[in-house]
Each structure stands twice: as C-alpha cells, then as structure tokens.
mmCIF file of C-alpha atoms in Angstrom:
data_model
loop_
_atom_site.group_PDB
_atom_site.id
_atom_site.type_symbol
_atom_site.label_atom_id
_atom_site.label_comp_id
_atom_site.label_asym_id
_atom_site.label_seq_id
_atom_site.Cartn_x
_atom_site.Cartn_y
_atom_site.Cartn_z
ATOM 1 C CA MET A 29 40.578 -35.856 7.301
ATOM 2 C CA SER A 30 41.362 -34.969 10.834
ATOM 3 C CA SER A 31 43.370 -37.453 12.853
ATOM 4 C CA ILE A 32 41.607 -36.342 16.079
ATOM 5 C CA ALA A 33 39.659 -39.474 18.118
ATOM 6 C CA PRO A 34 36.318 -39.586 17.069
ATOM 7 C CA TRP A 35 34.978 -39.465 20.435
ATOM 8 C CA ARG A 36 36.617 -36.124 21.011
ATOM 9 C CA ARG A 37 35.160 -35.024 17.931
ATOM 10 C CA LEU A 38 31.962 -36.040 18.884
ATOM 11 C CA LEU A 39 31.983 -34.898 22.312
ATOM 12 C CA ALA A 40 33.158 -31.338 21.193
ATOM 13 C CA GLU A 41 30.092 -31.287 18.675
ATOM 14 C CA PHE A 42 27.684 -32.595 21.703
ATOM 15 C CA LEU A 43 29.149 -29.774 24.295
ATOM 16 C CA GLY A 44 28.983 -27.024 21.177
ATOM 17 C CA THR A 45 25.336 -27.452 20.039
ATOM 18 C CA ALA A 46 24.141 -28.053 23.745
ATOM 19 C CA LEU A 47 26.150 -24.408 24.589
ATOM 20 C CA LEU A 48 24.683 -22.927 21.680
ATOM 21 C CA VAL A 49 20.926 -24.002 22.407
ATOM 22 C CA THR A 50 21.611 -22.985 25.881
ATOM 23 C CA ALA A 51 22.457 -19.412 24.834
ATOM 24 C CA VAL A 52 19.331 -19.230 22.617
ATOM 25 C CA VAL A 53 16.964 -20.703 25.159
ATOM 26 C CA GLY A 54 18.933 -18.725 28.062
ATOM 27 C CA SER A 55 19.010 -15.136 26.494
ATOM 28 C CA GLY A 56 15.604 -15.526 24.996
ATOM 29 C CA ILE A 57 14.222 -16.314 28.595
ATOM 30 C CA MET A 58 16.209 -13.250 30.317
ATOM 31 C CA ALA A 59 15.011 -11.303 27.369
ATOM 32 C CA THR A 60 11.324 -11.631 28.164
ATOM 33 C CA THR A 61 12.153 -10.885 32.030
ATOM 34 C CA LEU A 62 14.073 -7.706 31.194
ATOM 35 C CA SER A 63 11.690 -6.670 28.777
ATOM 36 C CA PRO A 64 8.075 -7.740 29.124
ATOM 37 C CA GLY A 65 5.850 -6.891 26.457
ATOM 38 C CA ASP A 66 8.432 -5.694 24.092
ATOM 39 C CA VAL A 67 8.902 -8.229 21.500
ATOM 40 C CA GLY A 68 11.267 -6.362 19.607
ATOM 41 C CA LEU A 69 13.375 -5.432 21.845
ATOM 42 C CA GLN A 70 13.250 -9.543 23.349
ATOM 43 C CA LEU A 71 13.858 -10.559 19.759
ATOM 44 C CA LEU A 72 17.156 -7.859 19.419
ATOM 45 C CA GLN A 73 18.447 -9.209 23.151
ATOM 46 C CA ASN A 74 18.066 -12.897 21.495
ATOM 47 C CA SER A 75 19.710 -12.257 18.301
ATOM 48 C CA ILE A 76 22.840 -10.459 19.730
ATOM 49 C CA ALA A 77 23.193 -12.848 22.806
ATOM 50 C CA THR A 78 23.094 -16.100 20.119
ATOM 51 C CA ALA A 79 25.505 -14.402 17.297
ATOM 52 C CA PHE A 80 27.869 -13.750 19.956
ATOM 53 C CA ALA A 81 27.810 -17.267 21.783
ATOM 54 C CA LEU A 82 27.820 -19.158 18.198
ATOM 55 C CA GLY A 83 31.127 -17.032 17.589
ATOM 56 C CA ALA A 84 32.866 -17.755 20.450
ATOM 57 C CA LEU A 85 31.954 -21.607 20.356
ATOM 58 C CA ILE A 86 32.947 -21.788 16.948
ATOM 59 C CA LEU A 87 36.453 -20.432 18.356
ATOM 60 C CA THR A 88 36.350 -22.842 21.063
ATOM 61 C CA PHE A 89 35.489 -26.427 19.268
ATOM 62 C CA GLY A 90 36.356 -25.597 16.100
ATOM 63 C CA PRO A 91 40.218 -27.204 16.171
ATOM 64 C CA ILE A 92 38.345 -30.238 17.388
ATOM 65 C CA SER A 93 35.805 -30.952 15.555
ATOM 66 C CA GLY A 94 34.980 -27.873 12.683
ATOM 67 C CA ALA A 95 31.967 -26.915 15.081
ATOM 68 C CA HIS A 96 29.204 -27.807 12.460
ATOM 69 C CA PHE A 97 26.745 -27.713 15.583
ATOM 70 C CA ASN A 98 24.150 -28.562 12.705
ATOM 71 C CA PRO A 99 23.362 -31.903 10.755
ATOM 72 C CA VAL A 100 22.694 -30.009 7.465
ATOM 73 C CA VAL A 101 26.305 -28.343 7.613
ATOM 74 C CA SER A 102 27.784 -31.846 8.149
ATOM 75 C CA ALA A 103 25.447 -33.894 5.830
ATOM 76 C CA ALA A 104 26.904 -30.708 3.133
ATOM 77 C CA ASP A 105 30.201 -31.350 4.457
ATOM 78 C CA TRP A 106 29.649 -35.191 3.403
ATOM 79 C CA PHE A 107 27.996 -34.785 0.366
ATOM 80 C CA LEU A 108 30.162 -31.992 -1.588
ATOM 81 C CA GLY A 109 33.222 -33.928 -0.336
ATOM 82 C CA ARG A 110 32.249 -37.302 -1.183
ATOM 83 C CA ARG A 111 33.645 -37.566 -4.531
ATOM 84 C CA THR A 112 36.901 -36.169 -3.777
ATOM 85 C CA GLY A 113 37.556 -38.423 -0.850
ATOM 86 C CA THR A 114 37.336 -35.462 1.830
ATOM 87 C CA GLY A 115 34.783 -33.896 4.588
ATOM 88 C CA LEU A 116 33.239 -36.415 6.662
ATOM 89 C CA LYS A 117 32.863 -40.118 6.018
ATOM 90 C CA GLY A 118 28.922 -41.503 6.412
ATOM 91 C CA LYS A 119 29.562 -42.828 9.796
ATOM 92 C CA ASP A 120 31.252 -39.475 10.926
ATOM 93 C CA LEU A 121 27.816 -37.899 9.422
ATOM 94 C CA ALA A 122 25.613 -40.275 11.609
ATOM 95 C CA GLY A 123 27.383 -39.577 14.756
ATOM 96 C CA TYR A 124 27.755 -36.089 14.597
ATOM 97 C CA ALA A 125 24.096 -35.589 13.732
ATOM 98 C CA SER A 126 23.308 -37.788 16.953
ATOM 99 C CA ALA A 127 25.317 -35.766 19.052
ATOM 100 C CA GLN A 128 24.505 -32.764 17.493
ATOM 101 C CA THR A 129 20.724 -33.535 18.488
ATOM 102 C CA ALA A 130 21.490 -35.227 21.771
ATOM 103 C CA GLY A 131 23.419 -31.905 22.465
ATOM 104 C CA ALA A 132 20.705 -29.435 21.609
ATOM 105 C CA ILE A 133 17.975 -31.266 24.131
ATOM 106 C CA ALA A 134 20.730 -31.280 26.713
ATOM 107 C CA GLY A 135 20.708 -27.662 26.291
ATOM 108 C CA SER A 136 17.483 -26.412 26.676
ATOM 109 C CA VAL A 137 17.095 -28.885 29.789
ATOM 110 C CA LEU A 138 20.060 -26.891 30.883
ATOM 111 C CA ALA A 139 18.539 -23.678 30.094
ATOM 112 C CA ASN A 140 15.363 -24.554 31.393
ATOM 113 C CA LEU A 141 17.284 -25.840 34.755
ATOM 114 C CA MET A 142 19.312 -22.646 34.976
ATOM 115 C CA PHE A 143 16.270 -20.294 35.226
ATOM 116 C CA ASP A 144 14.442 -22.437 37.846
ATOM 117 C CA LEU A 145 11.840 -24.085 34.994
ATOM 118 C CA ALA A 146 11.024 -27.294 34.794
ATOM 119 C CA PRO A 147 13.793 -29.063 33.186
ATOM 120 C CA VAL A 148 11.599 -30.325 30.026
ATOM 121 C CA THR A 149 8.679 -27.636 28.966
ATOM 122 C CA LEU A 150 7.068 -28.686 25.606
ATOM 123 C CA SER A 151 6.643 -25.573 23.647
ATOM 124 C CA THR A 152 3.281 -24.468 22.704
ATOM 125 C CA LYS A 153 4.669 -21.752 20.229
ATOM 126 C CA ASP A 154 2.831 -22.796 16.828
ATOM 127 C CA ARG A 155 5.714 -22.212 14.400
ATOM 128 C CA ALA A 156 3.586 -24.160 11.271
ATOM 129 C CA ALA A 157 3.090 -21.840 8.327
ATOM 130 C CA GLY A 158 4.240 -21.744 4.524
ATOM 131 C CA HIS A 159 5.944 -18.468 4.607
ATOM 132 C CA LEU A 160 7.620 -19.550 7.517
ATOM 133 C CA TRP A 161 9.130 -22.570 6.158
ATOM 134 C CA LEU A 162 10.219 -20.624 2.822
ATOM 135 C CA GLY A 163 12.339 -18.591 5.785
ATOM 136 C CA GLU A 164 14.063 -21.804 6.785
ATOM 137 C CA VAL A 165 14.645 -22.786 3.208
ATOM 138 C CA VAL A 166 16.446 -19.115 2.707
ATOM 139 C CA ALA A 167 18.096 -19.097 5.757
ATOM 140 C CA THR A 168 19.599 -22.881 5.463
ATOM 141 C CA THR A 169 20.922 -22.037 1.668
ATOM 142 C CA GLY A 170 22.195 -18.587 2.686
ATOM 143 C CA LEU A 171 24.234 -20.610 5.856
ATOM 144 C CA LEU A 172 25.507 -23.341 4.002
ATOM 145 C CA LEU A 173 27.148 -21.017 0.934
ATOM 146 C CA LEU A 174 28.282 -18.358 3.507
ATOM 147 C CA ILE A 175 30.157 -21.737 5.199
ATOM 148 C CA PHE A 176 31.376 -23.335 2.039
ATOM 149 C CA ALA A 177 32.372 -20.400 0.337
ATOM 150 C CA LEU A 178 34.716 -19.215 2.948
ATOM 151 C CA GLY A 179 36.257 -22.847 3.009
ATOM 152 C CA ARG A 180 36.772 -22.930 -0.426
ATOM 153 C CA SER A 181 38.258 -19.233 -0.813
ATOM 154 C CA GLY A 182 40.857 -20.045 2.017
ATOM 155 C CA ARG A 183 38.965 -17.823 4.612
ATOM 156 C CA SER A 184 37.727 -20.074 7.071
ATOM 157 C CA ALA A 185 39.757 -18.133 9.753
ATOM 158 C CA VAL A 186 36.825 -15.522 9.691
ATOM 159 C CA ALA A 187 34.001 -18.012 10.083
ATOM 160 C CA PRO A 188 33.471 -17.328 13.659
ATOM 161 C CA ALA A 189 32.579 -13.592 13.089
ATOM 162 C CA ALA A 190 30.975 -13.956 9.756
ATOM 163 C CA VAL A 191 28.555 -17.337 10.751
ATOM 164 C CA GLY A 192 28.033 -15.080 14.093
ATOM 165 C CA ALA A 193 27.011 -12.510 12.049
ATOM 166 C CA TYR A 194 24.957 -14.304 9.339
ATOM 167 C CA ILE A 195 22.952 -15.868 12.264
ATOM 168 C CA GLY A 196 22.295 -12.196 13.782
ATOM 169 C CA ALA A 197 21.429 -10.779 10.683
ATOM 170 C CA ALA A 198 18.816 -13.724 9.916
ATOM 171 C CA TYR A 199 17.315 -13.353 12.968
ATOM 172 C CA TRP A 200 15.499 -10.488 11.525
ATOM 173 C CA PHE A 201 15.417 -10.824 7.661
ATOM 174 C CA THR A 202 14.240 -14.177 7.552
ATOM 175 C CA SER A 203 10.160 -14.871 8.846
ATOM 176 C CA SER A 204 11.462 -17.555 10.918
ATOM 177 C CA THR A 205 13.991 -16.251 12.410
ATOM 178 C CA SER A 206 16.186 -18.540 11.221
ATOM 179 C CA PHE A 207 16.469 -21.830 12.999
ATOM 180 C CA ALA A 208 18.349 -23.128 9.988
ATOM 181 C CA ASN A 209 19.580 -26.512 12.017
ATOM 182 C CA PRO A 210 17.367 -29.338 12.517
ATOM 183 C CA ALA A 211 18.996 -30.576 15.930
ATOM 184 C CA VAL A 212 18.521 -27.137 17.104
ATOM 185 C CA THR A 213 14.895 -27.156 16.240
ATOM 186 C CA ILE A 214 14.524 -30.362 17.756
ATOM 187 C CA GLY A 215 16.335 -29.055 20.957
ATOM 188 C CA ARG A 216 14.104 -26.040 21.194
ATOM 189 C CA ALA A 217 10.910 -28.074 21.106
ATOM 190 C CA PHE A 218 12.010 -28.734 24.683
ATOM 191 C CA THR A 219 11.728 -25.305 26.151
ATOM 192 C CA ASP A 220 7.928 -23.305 26.374
ATOM 193 C CA THR A 221 9.712 -20.062 26.285
ATOM 194 C CA PHE A 222 10.316 -17.349 24.313
ATOM 195 C CA ALA A 223 12.491 -19.276 21.664
ATOM 196 C CA GLY A 224 10.639 -22.751 21.919
ATOM 197 C CA ILE A 225 8.646 -24.275 19.100
ATOM 198 C CA ALA A 226 5.798 -26.807 19.408
ATOM 199 C CA PRO A 227 6.420 -30.033 18.863
ATOM 200 C CA ALA A 228 3.888 -30.232 15.787
ATOM 201 C CA SER A 229 6.093 -27.510 13.916
ATOM 202 C CA VAL A 230 9.272 -29.592 14.109
ATOM 203 C CA PRO A 231 8.496 -31.695 11.125
ATOM 204 C CA GLY A 232 7.822 -28.761 8.749
ATOM 205 C CA TYR A 233 10.884 -26.908 9.905
ATOM 206 C CA VAL A 234 13.108 -29.743 9.522
ATOM 207 C CA ILE A 235 11.637 -30.595 5.805
ATOM 208 C CA ALA A 236 12.311 -26.973 5.131
ATOM 209 C CA GLN A 237 15.981 -26.977 6.049
ATOM 210 C CA ILE A 238 16.519 -30.282 4.361
ATOM 211 C CA ALA A 239 15.124 -28.286 1.109
ATOM 212 C CA GLY A 240 17.775 -25.708 1.829
ATOM 213 C CA LEU A 241 20.302 -28.094 1.943
ATOM 214 C CA VAL A 242 19.642 -29.275 -1.518
ATOM 215 C CA VAL A 243 19.243 -25.737 -2.707
ATOM 216 C CA GLY A 244 22.565 -24.881 -0.996
ATOM 217 C CA ALA A 245 24.886 -27.797 -2.260
ATOM 218 C CA GLY A 246 23.169 -27.585 -5.847
ATOM 219 C CA LEU A 247 24.497 -23.751 -5.562
ATOM 220 C CA LEU A 248 27.784 -24.467 -4.696
ATOM 221 C CA LEU A 249 28.262 -27.020 -7.009
ATOM 222 C CA VAL A 250 27.256 -24.258 -9.827
ATOM 223 C CA LEU A 251 29.202 -21.751 -8.130
ATOM 224 C CA TYR A 252 32.165 -23.141 -6.954
ATOM 225 C CA PRO A 253 32.490 -26.428 -9.046
ATOM 226 C CA GLY A 254 35.557 -27.750 -6.941
ATOM 227 C CA VAL A 255 34.095 -26.908 -3.586
ATOM 228 C CA GLY A 256 34.545 -30.851 -2.540
ATOM 229 C CA GLU A 257 38.352 -30.554 -2.558
ATOM 230 C CA THR A 258 38.026 -28.208 0.446
ATOM 231 C CA ALA A 259 35.284 -30.241 2.362
ATOM 232 C CA ASP A 260 38.066 -30.869 4.787
ATOM 233 C CA THR A 261 38.562 -27.237 5.901
ATOM 234 C CA LEU A 262 35.205 -27.917 7.911
ATOM 235 C CA VAL A 263 36.734 -30.537 10.003
ATOM 236 C CA VAL A 264 39.568 -28.374 11.207
ATOM 237 C CA GLU A 265 42.856 -30.084 12.838
ATOM 238 C CA HIS A 266 44.568 -27.547 14.951
ATOM 239 C CA PRO A 267 48.374 -27.004 15.264
ATOM 240 C CA THR A 268 50.124 -28.019 18.147
ATOM 241 C CA PRO A 269 53.936 -27.347 19.611
ATOM 242 C CA GLN A 270 55.884 -29.719 17.999
ATOM 243 C CA GLY A 271 56.085 -32.977 20.201
ATOM 244 C CA LYS A 272 53.093 -32.342 21.851
ATOM 245 C CA ARG A 273 49.489 -34.529 21.517
ATOM 246 C CA SER A 274 46.448 -32.661 19.653
#
C-alpha cells in the first residue's frame, strides 16, 4: 500500500475526477456549439477529447493515488486485494468514493461555468432503458478486465494509453456511450448539456455499473487467480530521487 499521505491521495482523486468530468461535459458543450445538428460528429468530438484527457489525467495523478477516478475501480481494488492484504483498505475505499463523487459534481459545475451556463442545470436527458443498462454492464466489465489484467501482467505503465483508448472506443460500441463510473454518472446529472443524464436515470446506470463490477471481479478471479496479489499496482507510489520527499 502507498505511503503517500491519505489527504494527498484523496485530493488527487477529487481533482482527477473533477477534471475528467470537466473534459467530458466541456467537450460535449463545445461539440454541440461547433457541430450543431450532427450528433455523430458531436459524439466523435466528445469521445476523442475524453479519451485524450483521461490518459493525461492518469499520467498526472496516477503516481499519487493510482488515478482510479471511479468507485467501481476502487471497490474492485479493495475486493480483489483484501485476502492478500494488498490494495485499498475499507476506510480508503470510502474516502476514495466520496472524493470521486464530490469531484465529479464539481467537474460539471466547472464546465457549466466555463461555458457561461448556470452552475447547476439538472439534466433532462432520459437514459432509462434496458439496452442502455446492458451497455453499462458491458462497459464496466471490460474496463475492470483491462485495468487489472494490465496490473497482473506487469504492464501498468501503458494504462494511460490503454484505458483512454478503451473508453474512447466504448463510447461507440456500447449503447450507453460507456459511463462505466458511478461518480461520473452522478456528476453528469448536474449539467443539462450533451453529456448529461437525467437524475431519474442515474440509479439504473449505477446499478448496472455495480453489476459490471460483480461480473468483472468474478471473471478476473477465474482468468487471473492471483490478481489480488498485484492490487497494490493500482495505488502507485512514484519513485523519487534519493533523499527527496515524495
């Protein structure tokens, strides 16, 4: 487990999630402004900006907190590592999830303000349907498989590019446009823009994401029985020059 001070890790998770949602919401607003009437082009612009921003944010905050930005990733890290004493502890999980959710809401507020909108504009975009929930199960399961497979195989260094690429692709191959993140889902309810989700649709998405967590964790235990031994790779402590503080 990382020796970095807990408050620093929580701040990194708050800031990283906030900036991720700012990128998602802000690029959606910009896309609808630049390409009015062309939803396909808007989604392309939104997905590319999100993928690039996510990769950059993982590089920025990963050395401090592991750059989870997602309660599902944090919960999987806790669950898979609990038997081997690796990964997040229970109290860390609660802190991470709280910081991520608060950060996601702040990110929507920031994006709204940057584009001269009211700070909070609750979304009216209904996303409640069975096929969308199935898309969230698929998106979340795939995200967990990717992240923990990279850690188990010693390839965590490529996570920024790989995770960004996966989310960018999942925008297009899932019916739900791949939220795959309870905190981000909640945050996106606070903006009535391209990337928004109506508050009434949030519970269905979150339940589907939790289902994806269960499926993903189960598959990881089958495919990589020793996956818990490397859970600490998702809470990364960065190397520092000798005699320097991290």
